[in-house]
Tab-separated table of C-alpha atoms in Angstrom:
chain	number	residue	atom	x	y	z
A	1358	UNK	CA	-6.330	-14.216	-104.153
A	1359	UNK	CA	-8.726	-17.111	-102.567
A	1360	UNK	CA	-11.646	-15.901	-100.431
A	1361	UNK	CA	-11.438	-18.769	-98.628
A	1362	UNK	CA	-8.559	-17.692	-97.037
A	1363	UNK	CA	-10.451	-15.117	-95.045
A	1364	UNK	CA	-12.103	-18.459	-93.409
A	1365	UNK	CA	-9.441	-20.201	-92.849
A	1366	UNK	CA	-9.715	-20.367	-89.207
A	1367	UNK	CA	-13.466	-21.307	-89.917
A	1368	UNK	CA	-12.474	-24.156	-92.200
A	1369	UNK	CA	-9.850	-25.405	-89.800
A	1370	UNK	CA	-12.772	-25.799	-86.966
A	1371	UNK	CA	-15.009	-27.523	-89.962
A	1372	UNK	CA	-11.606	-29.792	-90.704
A	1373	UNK	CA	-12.080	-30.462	-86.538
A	1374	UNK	CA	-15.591	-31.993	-87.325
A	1375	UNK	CA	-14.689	-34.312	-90.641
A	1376	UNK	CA	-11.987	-35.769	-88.709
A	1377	UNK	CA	-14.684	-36.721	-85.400
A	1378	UNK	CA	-17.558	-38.204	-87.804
A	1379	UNK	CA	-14.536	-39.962	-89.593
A	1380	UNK	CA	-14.939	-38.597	-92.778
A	1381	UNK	CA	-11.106	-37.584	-93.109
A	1382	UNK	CA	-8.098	-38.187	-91.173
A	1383	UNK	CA	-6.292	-35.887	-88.881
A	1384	UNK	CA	-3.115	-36.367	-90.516
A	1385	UNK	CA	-5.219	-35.174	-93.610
A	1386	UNK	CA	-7.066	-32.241	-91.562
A	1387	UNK	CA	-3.360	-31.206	-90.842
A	1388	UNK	CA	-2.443	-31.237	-94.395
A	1389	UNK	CA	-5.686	-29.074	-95.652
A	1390	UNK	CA	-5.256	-26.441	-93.081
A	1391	UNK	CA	-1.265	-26.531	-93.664
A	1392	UNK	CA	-2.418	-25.364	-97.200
A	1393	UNK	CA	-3.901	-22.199	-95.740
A	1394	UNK	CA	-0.691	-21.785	-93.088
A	1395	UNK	CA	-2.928	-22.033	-90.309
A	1396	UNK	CA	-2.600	-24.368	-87.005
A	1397	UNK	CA	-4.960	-27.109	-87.514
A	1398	UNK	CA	-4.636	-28.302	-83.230
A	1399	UNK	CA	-5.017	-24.056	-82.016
A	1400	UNK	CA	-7.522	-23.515	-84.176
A	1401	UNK	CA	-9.660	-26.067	-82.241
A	1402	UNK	CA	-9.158	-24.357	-78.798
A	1403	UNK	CA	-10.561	-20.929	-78.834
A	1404	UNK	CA	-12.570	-18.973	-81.356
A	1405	UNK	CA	-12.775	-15.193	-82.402
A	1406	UNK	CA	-16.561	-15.491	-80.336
A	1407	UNK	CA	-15.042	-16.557	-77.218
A	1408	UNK	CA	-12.112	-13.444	-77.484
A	1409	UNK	CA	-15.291	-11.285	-78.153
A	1410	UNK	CA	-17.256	-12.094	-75.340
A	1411	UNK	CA	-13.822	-11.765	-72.778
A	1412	UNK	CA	-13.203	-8.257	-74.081
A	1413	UNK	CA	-16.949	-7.274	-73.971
A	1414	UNK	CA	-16.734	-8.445	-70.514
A	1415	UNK	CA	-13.684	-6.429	-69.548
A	1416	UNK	CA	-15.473	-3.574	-71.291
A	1417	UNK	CA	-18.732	-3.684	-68.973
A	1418	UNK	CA	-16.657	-4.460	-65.870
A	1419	UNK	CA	-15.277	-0.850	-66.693
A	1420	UNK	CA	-17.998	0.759	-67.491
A	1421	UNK	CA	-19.458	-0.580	-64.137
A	1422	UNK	CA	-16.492	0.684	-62.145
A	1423	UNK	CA	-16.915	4.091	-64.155
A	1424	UNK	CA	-21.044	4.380	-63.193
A	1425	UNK	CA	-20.526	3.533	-59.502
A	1426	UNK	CA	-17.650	6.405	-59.431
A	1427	UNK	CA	-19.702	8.882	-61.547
A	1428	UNK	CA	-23.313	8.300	-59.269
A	1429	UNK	CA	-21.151	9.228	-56.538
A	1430	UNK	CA	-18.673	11.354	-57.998
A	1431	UNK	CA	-19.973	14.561	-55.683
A	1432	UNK	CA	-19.869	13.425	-52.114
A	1433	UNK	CA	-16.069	12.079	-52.547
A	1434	UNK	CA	-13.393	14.488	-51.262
A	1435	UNK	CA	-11.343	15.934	-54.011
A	1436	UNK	CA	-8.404	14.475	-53.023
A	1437	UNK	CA	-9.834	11.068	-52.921
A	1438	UNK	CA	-10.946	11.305	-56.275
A	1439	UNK	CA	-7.780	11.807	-58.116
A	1440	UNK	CA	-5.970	9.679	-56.369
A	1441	UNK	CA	-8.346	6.726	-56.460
A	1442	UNK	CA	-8.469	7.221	-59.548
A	1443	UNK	CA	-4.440	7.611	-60.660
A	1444	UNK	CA	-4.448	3.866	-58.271
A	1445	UNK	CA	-6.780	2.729	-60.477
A	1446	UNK	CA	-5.582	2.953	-63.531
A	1447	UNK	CA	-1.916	1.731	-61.940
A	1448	UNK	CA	-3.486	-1.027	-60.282
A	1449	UNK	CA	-4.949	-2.505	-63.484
A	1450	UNK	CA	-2.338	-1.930	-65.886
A	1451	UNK	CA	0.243	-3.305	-63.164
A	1452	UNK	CA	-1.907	-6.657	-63.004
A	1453	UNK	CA	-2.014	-6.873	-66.621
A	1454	UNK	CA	1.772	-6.485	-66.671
A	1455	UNK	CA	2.169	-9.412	-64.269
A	1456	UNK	CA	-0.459	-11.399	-65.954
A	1457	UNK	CA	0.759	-10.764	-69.597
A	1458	UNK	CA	4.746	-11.575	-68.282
A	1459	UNK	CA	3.425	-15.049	-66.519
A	1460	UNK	CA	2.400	-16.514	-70.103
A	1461	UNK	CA	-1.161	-15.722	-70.282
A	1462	UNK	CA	-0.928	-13.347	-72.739
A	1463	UNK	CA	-4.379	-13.060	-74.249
A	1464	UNK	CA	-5.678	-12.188	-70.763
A	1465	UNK	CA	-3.004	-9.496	-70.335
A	1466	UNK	CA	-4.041	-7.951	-73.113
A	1467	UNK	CA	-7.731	-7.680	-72.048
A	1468	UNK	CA	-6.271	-6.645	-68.445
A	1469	UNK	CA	-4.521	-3.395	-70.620
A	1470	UNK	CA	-7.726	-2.775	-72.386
A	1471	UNK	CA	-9.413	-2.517	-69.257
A	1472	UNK	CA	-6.647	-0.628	-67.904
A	1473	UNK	CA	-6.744	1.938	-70.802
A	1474	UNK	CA	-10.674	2.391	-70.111
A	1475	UNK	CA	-9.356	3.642	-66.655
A	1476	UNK	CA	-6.963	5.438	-67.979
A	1477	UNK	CA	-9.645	7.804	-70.142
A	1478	UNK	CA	-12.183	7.912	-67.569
A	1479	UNK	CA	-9.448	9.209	-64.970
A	1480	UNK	CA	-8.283	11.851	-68.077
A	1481	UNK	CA	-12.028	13.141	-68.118
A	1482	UNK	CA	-13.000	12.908	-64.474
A	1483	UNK	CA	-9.482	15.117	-63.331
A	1484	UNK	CA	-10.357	17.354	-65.876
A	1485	UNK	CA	-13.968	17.873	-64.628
A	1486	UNK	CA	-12.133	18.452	-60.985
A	1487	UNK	CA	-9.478	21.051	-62.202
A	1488	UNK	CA	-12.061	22.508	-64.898
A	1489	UNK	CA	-9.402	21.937	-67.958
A	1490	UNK	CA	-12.185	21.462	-70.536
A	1491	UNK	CA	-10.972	24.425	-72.645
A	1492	UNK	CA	-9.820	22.238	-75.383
A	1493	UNK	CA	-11.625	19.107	-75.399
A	1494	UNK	CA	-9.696	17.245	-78.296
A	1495	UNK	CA	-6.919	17.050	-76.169
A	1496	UNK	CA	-8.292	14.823	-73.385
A	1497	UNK	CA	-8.614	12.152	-76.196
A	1498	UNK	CA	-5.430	13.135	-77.689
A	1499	UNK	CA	-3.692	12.378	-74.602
A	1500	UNK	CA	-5.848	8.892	-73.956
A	1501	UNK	CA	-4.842	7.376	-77.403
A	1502	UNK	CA	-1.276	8.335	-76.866
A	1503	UNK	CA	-1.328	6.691	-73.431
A	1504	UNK	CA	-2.785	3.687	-74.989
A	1505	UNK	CA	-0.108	3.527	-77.766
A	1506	UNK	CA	2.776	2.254	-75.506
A	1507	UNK	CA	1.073	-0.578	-73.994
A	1508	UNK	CA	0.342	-1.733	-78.105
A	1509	UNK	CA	4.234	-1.117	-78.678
A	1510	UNK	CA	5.143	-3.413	-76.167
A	1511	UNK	CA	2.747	-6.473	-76.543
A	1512	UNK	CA	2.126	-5.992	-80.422
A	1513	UNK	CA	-1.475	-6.706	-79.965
A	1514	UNK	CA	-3.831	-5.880	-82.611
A	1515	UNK	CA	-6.634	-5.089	-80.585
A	1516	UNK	CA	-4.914	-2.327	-78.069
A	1517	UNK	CA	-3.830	-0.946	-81.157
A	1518	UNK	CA	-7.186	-0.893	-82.808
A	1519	UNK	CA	-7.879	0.812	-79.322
A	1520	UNK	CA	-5.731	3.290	-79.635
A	1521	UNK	CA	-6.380	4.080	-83.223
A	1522	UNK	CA	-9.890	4.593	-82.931
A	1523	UNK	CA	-9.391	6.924	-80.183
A	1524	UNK	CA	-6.828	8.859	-82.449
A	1525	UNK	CA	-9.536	9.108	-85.232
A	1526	UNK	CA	-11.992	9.944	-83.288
A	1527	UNK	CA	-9.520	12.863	-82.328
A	1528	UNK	CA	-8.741	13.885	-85.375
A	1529	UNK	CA	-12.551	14.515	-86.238
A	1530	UNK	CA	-12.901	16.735	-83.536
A	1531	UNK	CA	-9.757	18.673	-84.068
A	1532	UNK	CA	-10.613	19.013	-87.218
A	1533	UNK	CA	-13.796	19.979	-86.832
A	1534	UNK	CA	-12.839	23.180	-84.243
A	1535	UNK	CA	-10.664	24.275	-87.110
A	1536	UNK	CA	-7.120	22.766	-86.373
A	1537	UNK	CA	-4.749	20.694	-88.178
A	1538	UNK	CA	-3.876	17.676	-86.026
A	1539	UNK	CA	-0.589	17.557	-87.065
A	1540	UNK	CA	0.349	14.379	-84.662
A	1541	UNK	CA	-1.687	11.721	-85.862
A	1542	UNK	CA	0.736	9.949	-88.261
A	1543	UNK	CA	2.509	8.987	-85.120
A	1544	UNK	CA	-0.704	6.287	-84.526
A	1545	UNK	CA	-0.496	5.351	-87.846
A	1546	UNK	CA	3.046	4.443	-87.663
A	1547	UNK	CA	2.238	2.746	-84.258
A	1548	UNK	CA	-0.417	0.412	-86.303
A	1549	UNK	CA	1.845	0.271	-89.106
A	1550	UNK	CA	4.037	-1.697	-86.981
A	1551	UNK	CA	1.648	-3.936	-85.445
A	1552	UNK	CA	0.253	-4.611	-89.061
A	1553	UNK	CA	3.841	-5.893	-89.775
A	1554	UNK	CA	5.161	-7.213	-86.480
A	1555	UNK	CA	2.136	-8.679	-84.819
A	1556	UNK	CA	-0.757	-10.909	-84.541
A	1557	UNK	CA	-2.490	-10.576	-88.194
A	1558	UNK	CA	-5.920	-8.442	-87.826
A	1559	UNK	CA	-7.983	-7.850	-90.668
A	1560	UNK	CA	-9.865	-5.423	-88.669
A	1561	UNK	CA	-6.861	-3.186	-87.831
A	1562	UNK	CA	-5.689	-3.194	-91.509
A	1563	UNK	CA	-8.781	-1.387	-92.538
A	1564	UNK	CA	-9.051	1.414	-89.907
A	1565	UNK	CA	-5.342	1.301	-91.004
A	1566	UNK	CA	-6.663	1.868	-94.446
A	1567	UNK	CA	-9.439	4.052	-93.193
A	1568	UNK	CA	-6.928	5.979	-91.100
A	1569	UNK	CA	-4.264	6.894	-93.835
A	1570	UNK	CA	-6.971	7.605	-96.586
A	1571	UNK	CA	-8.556	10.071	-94.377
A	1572	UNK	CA	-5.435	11.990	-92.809
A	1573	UNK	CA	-4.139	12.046	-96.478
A	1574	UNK	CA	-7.102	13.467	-98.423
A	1575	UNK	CA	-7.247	16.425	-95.328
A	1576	UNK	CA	-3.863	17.047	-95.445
A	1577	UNK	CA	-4.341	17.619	-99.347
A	1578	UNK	CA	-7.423	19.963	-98.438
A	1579	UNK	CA	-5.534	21.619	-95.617
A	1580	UNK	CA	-2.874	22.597	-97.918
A	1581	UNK	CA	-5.510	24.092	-100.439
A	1582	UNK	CA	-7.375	25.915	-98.342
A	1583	UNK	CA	-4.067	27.409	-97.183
A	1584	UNK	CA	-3.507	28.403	-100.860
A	1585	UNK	CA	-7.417	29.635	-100.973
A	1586	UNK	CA	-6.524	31.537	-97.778
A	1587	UNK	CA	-10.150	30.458	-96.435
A	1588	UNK	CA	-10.675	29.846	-92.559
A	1589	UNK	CA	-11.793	25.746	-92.641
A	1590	UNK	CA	-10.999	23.556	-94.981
A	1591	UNK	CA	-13.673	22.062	-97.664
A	1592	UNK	CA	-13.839	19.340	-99.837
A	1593	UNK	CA	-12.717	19.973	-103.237
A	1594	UNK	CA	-13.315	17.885	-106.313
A	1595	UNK	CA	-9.758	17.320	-106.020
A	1596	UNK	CA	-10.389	15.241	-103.570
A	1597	UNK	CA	-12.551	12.704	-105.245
A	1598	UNK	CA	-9.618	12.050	-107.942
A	1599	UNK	CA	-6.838	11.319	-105.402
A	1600	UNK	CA	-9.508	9.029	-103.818
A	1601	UNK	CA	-9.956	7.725	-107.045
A	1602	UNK	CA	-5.818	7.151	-107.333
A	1603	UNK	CA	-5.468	5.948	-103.581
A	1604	UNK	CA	-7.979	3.162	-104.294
A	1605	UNK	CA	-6.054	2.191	-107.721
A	1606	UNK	CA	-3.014	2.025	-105.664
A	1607	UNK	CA	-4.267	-0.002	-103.412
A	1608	UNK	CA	-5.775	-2.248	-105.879
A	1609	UNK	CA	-2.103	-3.113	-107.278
A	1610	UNK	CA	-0.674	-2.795	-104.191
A	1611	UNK	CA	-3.317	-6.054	-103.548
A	1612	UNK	CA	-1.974	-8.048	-106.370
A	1613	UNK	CA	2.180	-7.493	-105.382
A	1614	UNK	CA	0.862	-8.511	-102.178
A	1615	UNK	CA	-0.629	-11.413	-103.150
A	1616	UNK	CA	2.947	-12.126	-104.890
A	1617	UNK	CA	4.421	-12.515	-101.435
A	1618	UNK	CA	5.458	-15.626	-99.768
A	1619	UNK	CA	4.082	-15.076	-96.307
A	1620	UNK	CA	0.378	-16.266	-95.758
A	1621	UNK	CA	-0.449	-12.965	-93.696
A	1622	UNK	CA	0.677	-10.969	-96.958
A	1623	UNK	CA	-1.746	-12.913	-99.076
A	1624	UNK	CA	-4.780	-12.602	-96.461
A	1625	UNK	CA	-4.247	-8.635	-96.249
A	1626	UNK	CA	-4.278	-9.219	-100.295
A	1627	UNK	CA	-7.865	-10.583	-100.375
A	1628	UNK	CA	-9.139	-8.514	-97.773
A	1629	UNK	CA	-7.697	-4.979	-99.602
A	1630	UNK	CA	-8.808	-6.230	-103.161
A	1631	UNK	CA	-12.334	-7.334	-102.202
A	1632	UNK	CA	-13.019	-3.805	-100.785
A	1633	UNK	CA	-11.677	-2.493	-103.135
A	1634	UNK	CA	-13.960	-3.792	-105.857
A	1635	UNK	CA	-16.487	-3.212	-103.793
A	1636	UNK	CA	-16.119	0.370	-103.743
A	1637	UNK	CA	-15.141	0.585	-106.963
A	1638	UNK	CA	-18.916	-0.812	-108.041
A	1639	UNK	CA	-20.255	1.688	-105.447
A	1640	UNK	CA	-18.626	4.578	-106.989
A	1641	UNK	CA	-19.655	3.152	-110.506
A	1642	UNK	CA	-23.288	3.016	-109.658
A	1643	UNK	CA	-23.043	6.691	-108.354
A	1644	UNK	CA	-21.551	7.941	-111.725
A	1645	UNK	CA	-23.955	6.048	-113.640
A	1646	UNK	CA	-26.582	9.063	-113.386
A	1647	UNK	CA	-25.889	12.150	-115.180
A	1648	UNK	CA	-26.043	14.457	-112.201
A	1649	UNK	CA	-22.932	13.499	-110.522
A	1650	UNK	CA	-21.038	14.283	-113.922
A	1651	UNK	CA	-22.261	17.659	-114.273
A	1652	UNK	CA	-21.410	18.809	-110.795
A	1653	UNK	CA	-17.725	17.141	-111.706
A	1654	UNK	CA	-17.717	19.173	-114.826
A	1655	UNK	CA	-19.042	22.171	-113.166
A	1656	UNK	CA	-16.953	22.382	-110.283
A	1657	UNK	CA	-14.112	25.121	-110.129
A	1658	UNK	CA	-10.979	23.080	-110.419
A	1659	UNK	CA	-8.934	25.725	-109.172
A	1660	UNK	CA	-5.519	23.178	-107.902
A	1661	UNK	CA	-4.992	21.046	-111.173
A	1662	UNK	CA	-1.261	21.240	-110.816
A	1663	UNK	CA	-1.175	20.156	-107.125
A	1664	UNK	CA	-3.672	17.659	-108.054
A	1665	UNK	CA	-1.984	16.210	-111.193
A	1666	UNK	CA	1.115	15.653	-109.618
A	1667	UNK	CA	0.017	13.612	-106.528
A	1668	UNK	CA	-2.097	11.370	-109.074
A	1669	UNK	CA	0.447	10.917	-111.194
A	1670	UNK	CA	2.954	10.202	-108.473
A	1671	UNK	CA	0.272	7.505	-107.433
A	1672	UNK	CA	-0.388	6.292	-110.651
A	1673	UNK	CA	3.614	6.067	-111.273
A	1674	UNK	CA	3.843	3.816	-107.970
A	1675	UNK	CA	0.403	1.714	-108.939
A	1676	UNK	CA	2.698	0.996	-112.317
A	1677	UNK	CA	5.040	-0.181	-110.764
A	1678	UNK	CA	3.535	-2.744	-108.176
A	1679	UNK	CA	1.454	-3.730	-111.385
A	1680	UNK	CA	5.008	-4.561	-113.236
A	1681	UNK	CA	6.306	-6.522	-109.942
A	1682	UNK	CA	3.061	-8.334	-109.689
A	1683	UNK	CA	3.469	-9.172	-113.631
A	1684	UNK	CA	-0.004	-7.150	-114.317
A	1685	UNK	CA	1.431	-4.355	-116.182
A	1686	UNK	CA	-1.311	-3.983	-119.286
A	1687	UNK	CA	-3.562	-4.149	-116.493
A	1688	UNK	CA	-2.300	-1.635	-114.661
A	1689	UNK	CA	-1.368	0.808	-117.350
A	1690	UNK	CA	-4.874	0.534	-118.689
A	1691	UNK	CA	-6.814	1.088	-115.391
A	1692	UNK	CA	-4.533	4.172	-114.542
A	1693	UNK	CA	-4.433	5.457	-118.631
A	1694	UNK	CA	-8.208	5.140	-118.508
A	1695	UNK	CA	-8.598	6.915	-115.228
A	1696	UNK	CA	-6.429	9.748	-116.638
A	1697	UNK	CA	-7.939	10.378	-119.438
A	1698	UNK	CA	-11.573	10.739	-118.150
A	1699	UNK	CA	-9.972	12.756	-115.626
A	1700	UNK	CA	-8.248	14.804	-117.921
A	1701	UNK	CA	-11.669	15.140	-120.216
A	1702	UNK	CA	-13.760	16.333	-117.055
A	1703	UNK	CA	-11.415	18.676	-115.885
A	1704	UNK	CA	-11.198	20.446	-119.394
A	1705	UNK	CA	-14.767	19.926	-120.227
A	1706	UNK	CA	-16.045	23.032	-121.318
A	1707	UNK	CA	-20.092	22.160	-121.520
A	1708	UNK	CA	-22.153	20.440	-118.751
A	1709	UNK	CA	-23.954	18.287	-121.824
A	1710	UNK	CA	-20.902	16.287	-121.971
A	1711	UNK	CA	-22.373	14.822	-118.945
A	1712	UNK	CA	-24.354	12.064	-120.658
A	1713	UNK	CA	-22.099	10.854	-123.025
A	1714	UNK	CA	-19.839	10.306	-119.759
A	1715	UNK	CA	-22.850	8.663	-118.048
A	1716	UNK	CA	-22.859	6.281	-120.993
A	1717	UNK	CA	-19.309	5.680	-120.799
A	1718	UNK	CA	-19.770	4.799	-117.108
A	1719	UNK	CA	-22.520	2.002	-117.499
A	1720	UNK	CA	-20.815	0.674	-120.175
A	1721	UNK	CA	-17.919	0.451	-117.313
A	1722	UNK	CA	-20.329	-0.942	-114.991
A	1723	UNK	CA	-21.689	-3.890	-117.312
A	1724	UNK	CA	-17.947	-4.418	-118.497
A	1725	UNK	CA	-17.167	-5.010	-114.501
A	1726	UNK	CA	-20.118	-6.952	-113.612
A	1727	UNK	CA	-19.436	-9.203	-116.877
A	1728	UNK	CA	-15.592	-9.547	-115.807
A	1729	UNK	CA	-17.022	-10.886	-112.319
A	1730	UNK	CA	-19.176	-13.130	-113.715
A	1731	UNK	CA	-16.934	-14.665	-115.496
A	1732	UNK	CA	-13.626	-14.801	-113.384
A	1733	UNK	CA	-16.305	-15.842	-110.990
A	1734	UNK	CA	-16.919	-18.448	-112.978
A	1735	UNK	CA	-13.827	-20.065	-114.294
A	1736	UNK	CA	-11.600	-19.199	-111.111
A	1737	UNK	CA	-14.958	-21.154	-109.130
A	1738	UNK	CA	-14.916	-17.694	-106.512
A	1739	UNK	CA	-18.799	-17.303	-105.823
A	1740	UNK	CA	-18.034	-14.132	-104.340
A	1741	UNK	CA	-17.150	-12.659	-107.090
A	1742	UNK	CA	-19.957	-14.441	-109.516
A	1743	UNK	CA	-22.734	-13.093	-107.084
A	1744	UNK	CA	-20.548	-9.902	-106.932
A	1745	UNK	CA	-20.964	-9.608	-110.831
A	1746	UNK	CA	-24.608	-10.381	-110.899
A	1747	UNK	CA	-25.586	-7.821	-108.734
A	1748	UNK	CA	-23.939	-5.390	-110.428
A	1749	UNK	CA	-25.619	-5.886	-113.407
A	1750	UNK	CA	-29.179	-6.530	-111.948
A	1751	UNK	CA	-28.762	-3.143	-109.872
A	1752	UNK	CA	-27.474	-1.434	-113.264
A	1753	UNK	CA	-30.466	-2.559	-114.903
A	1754	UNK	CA	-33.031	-1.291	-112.084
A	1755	UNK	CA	-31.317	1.835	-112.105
A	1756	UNK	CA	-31.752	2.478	-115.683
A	1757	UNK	CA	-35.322	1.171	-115.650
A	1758	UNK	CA	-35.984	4.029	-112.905
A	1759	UNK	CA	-34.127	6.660	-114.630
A	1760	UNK	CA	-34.990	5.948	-117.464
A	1761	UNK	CA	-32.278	6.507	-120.565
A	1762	UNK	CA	-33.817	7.126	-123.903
A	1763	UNK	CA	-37.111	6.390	-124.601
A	1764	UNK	CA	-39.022	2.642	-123.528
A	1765	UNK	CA	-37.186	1.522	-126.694
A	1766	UNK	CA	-34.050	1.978	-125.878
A	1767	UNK	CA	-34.828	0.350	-122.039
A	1768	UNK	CA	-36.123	-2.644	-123.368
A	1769	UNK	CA	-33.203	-3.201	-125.848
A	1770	UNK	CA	-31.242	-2.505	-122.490
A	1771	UNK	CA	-33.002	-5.079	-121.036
A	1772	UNK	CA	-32.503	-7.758	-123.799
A	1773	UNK	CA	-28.686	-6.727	-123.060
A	1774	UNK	CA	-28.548	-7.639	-120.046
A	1775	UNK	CA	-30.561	-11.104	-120.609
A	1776	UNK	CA	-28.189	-12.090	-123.671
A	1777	UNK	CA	-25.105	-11.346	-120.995
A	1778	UNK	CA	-26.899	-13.565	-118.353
A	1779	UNK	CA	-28.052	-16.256	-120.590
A	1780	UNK	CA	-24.431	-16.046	-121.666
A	1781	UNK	CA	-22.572	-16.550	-118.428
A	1782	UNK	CA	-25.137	-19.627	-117.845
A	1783	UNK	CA	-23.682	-21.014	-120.791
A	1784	UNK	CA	-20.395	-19.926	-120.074
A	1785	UNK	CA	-21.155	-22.219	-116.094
A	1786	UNK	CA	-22.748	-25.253	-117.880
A	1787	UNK	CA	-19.423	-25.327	-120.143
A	1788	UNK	CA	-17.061	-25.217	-116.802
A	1789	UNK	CA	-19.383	-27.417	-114.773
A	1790	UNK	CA	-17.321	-29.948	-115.464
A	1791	UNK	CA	-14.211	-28.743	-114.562
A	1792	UNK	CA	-15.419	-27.616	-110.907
A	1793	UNK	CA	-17.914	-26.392	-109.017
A	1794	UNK	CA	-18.455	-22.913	-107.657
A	1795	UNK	CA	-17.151	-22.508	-104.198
């Protein structure tokens, strides 16, 4: 999975600037970007910046509109109000209709963004009028489902990221008043299907991501507090191992989709695998201090059974895409490793098992960092080299400040760490030949 397919468009727009100080053809220019599936002659006419600055500029023409009705919200009759406001919102989303049906399609989609910033303000403002603020959640609700249709129909990623955002930000707030909002997979499905049937959008796959992770892990405390019989859900430890499983899933489900022919497929691949790894180090460096076991080991486990079976169902799935994606051993060993600490910390019967688990954990660490460094390295993917090197350097200032052992056993950590860097310098010098990092 090349990180240089996540600037693709970029490179095509560098291609654009070889070919005018004649330092490559266009015919070749074609062929380089036709490596990466991307159009060598669009990606030349607008850029992500100048989409960015249209739809900030929709978004402050709205908010304009919604300041001069607010300042003089008070001396317009009743009446007036609602329905300028219902024309409104018609108004704009029936120009972006005719502008998005004439062929312009980018500026019909800004026109429906604009429209659906109507569309809320009028929800909020009506309610103000009528005094129906006795369940605020819904107001939103009822905005992000009214913004779903018009990302149905044009399959845009960004009225979909719209709508999605609104949804979550729903979802907080139901949740938060104590209620289960039992509707929301109906915006994941709705992003779901612009993931697969629209524009590609690297930013909608991760709220995507975001979106599913979170509704899932609630749902899971939901149903346990139900069992607990308690009046708001909490955050059980639970929780952190079926994070721990969603983000191995994901992992594999990375490589099988790097397996896939299209060239969307294999950018979603890069994108969910670099994350990925980056949390993964994140978590690692957490674990790596002895506290974080204790309160693991501590912790009442009181829905092992519940638990165990929705890892394992996740871990039986990560198997598989591992198999498909010809990664078996790989998977097997992350998910066998993963349930085996689990399995030690949930029958752990002594908090002083804590250290020998923070052990195990740098040891992880280094093991990852080195890994890096060296697919880093041979594969010539500076991301990951610089990835690697950080994690070790970080590793190392967070044992010199906590301080394992005695100064003894720091420094010999510290000669440990300078053998393994010395060693991957060797381990460059030896490849140098054979590449350069990129």
């Amino acid at each position: 999975m090349r990180l240089i397919r996540l600037l693709k468009h970029d490179l095509a727009r560098e291609a654009g600037d070889w070919v005018e100080d004649g330092v490559i053809s266009e015919a070749q220019a074609e062929q380089i970007c036709a490596r990466y599936e991307v159009d060598y002659h669009r990606a030349q006419e607008r850029t992500l910046g100048y989409r960015i600055l249209i739809g900030l500029a929709y978004l402050f023409i709205g908010l304009a509109v919604i300041t001069l009705i607010g300042a003089n919200w008070e001396e317009i009759p009743r009446a007036l109000r609602m329905g300028g406001l219902i024309a409104l919102t018609l108004v704009t989303q029936g120009v972006a209709f005719k502008v998005y049906l004439s062929g312009d399609r980018k500026a019909g989609e800004g026109l429906f963004l604009l429209g659906n910033l109507f569309f809320g303000a009028a929800i909020i403002l009506i309610a103000q009028i009528y005094h129906l603020g006795e369940h605020m959640p819904d107001g939103i609700f009822w905005w992000a489902l009214g913004s779903l249709p018009f990302a149905l129909i044009t399959r845009s990623p960004w009225i979909a990221e719209q709508s999605l955002l609104l949804a979550l930000l729903w979802f907080f707030l139901e949740s938060s008043l104590g209620f289960y909002p039992a509707l929301f997979p109906i915006f994941l499905l709705g992003a779901l299907y612009i993931l697969l049937s629209g524009r590609p959008s690297v930013i909608l796959l991760l709220t995507f991501i975001f979106g599913l992770g979170f509704w899932l892990e609630f749902s899971l405390s939901e149903f346990w507090r139900l069992q607990d019989g308690k009046f708001s859900a909490d955050i059980y430890p639970e929780n952190l191992a079926v994070a721990v499983s969603l983000f191995i899933l994901m992992y594999c489900f990375a490589h099988w989709l790097a397996t896939r022919p299209s060239a969307v497929a294999k950018d979603y691949a890069a994108v969910i695998s670099i994350w990925c790894l980056r949390f993964t180090l994140i978590g690692l460096l957490i674990f790596s201090f002895e506290y974080p076991w204790e309160e693991m080991i501590e912790a009442p486990w009181s829905h092992l059974p519940s638990m165990w079976a929705v890892v394992g169902t996740m871990s039986a799935v990560s198997i598989v895409l591992a198999l498909l994606s010809q990664r078996l051993l790989f998977g097997l060993g992350l998910c066998g490793v993963f349930a085996a600490v689990l399995a030690f910390v949930t029958n752990a019967s002594s908090s002083d098992y804590a250290v020998w688990l923070q052990i195990f954990t740098n040891f992880a660490l280094i093991a990852c960092g080195i890994w890096l460094i060296f697919r880093g390295i041979h594969d010539g993917i500076s991301h990951y080299f610089f990835l690697g090197v950080m994690a070790v350097l970080l590793t190392a200032l967070l044992r010199y400040i906590d301080l394992i052992g005695d100064y003894i056993g720091a420094a010999l950590l510290f000669i440990l760490f300078a053998v393994l860097l010395l060693a991957a310098a060797k381990y460059w010098k030896y490849h140098q030949a054979g590449g350069s990092l990129r």
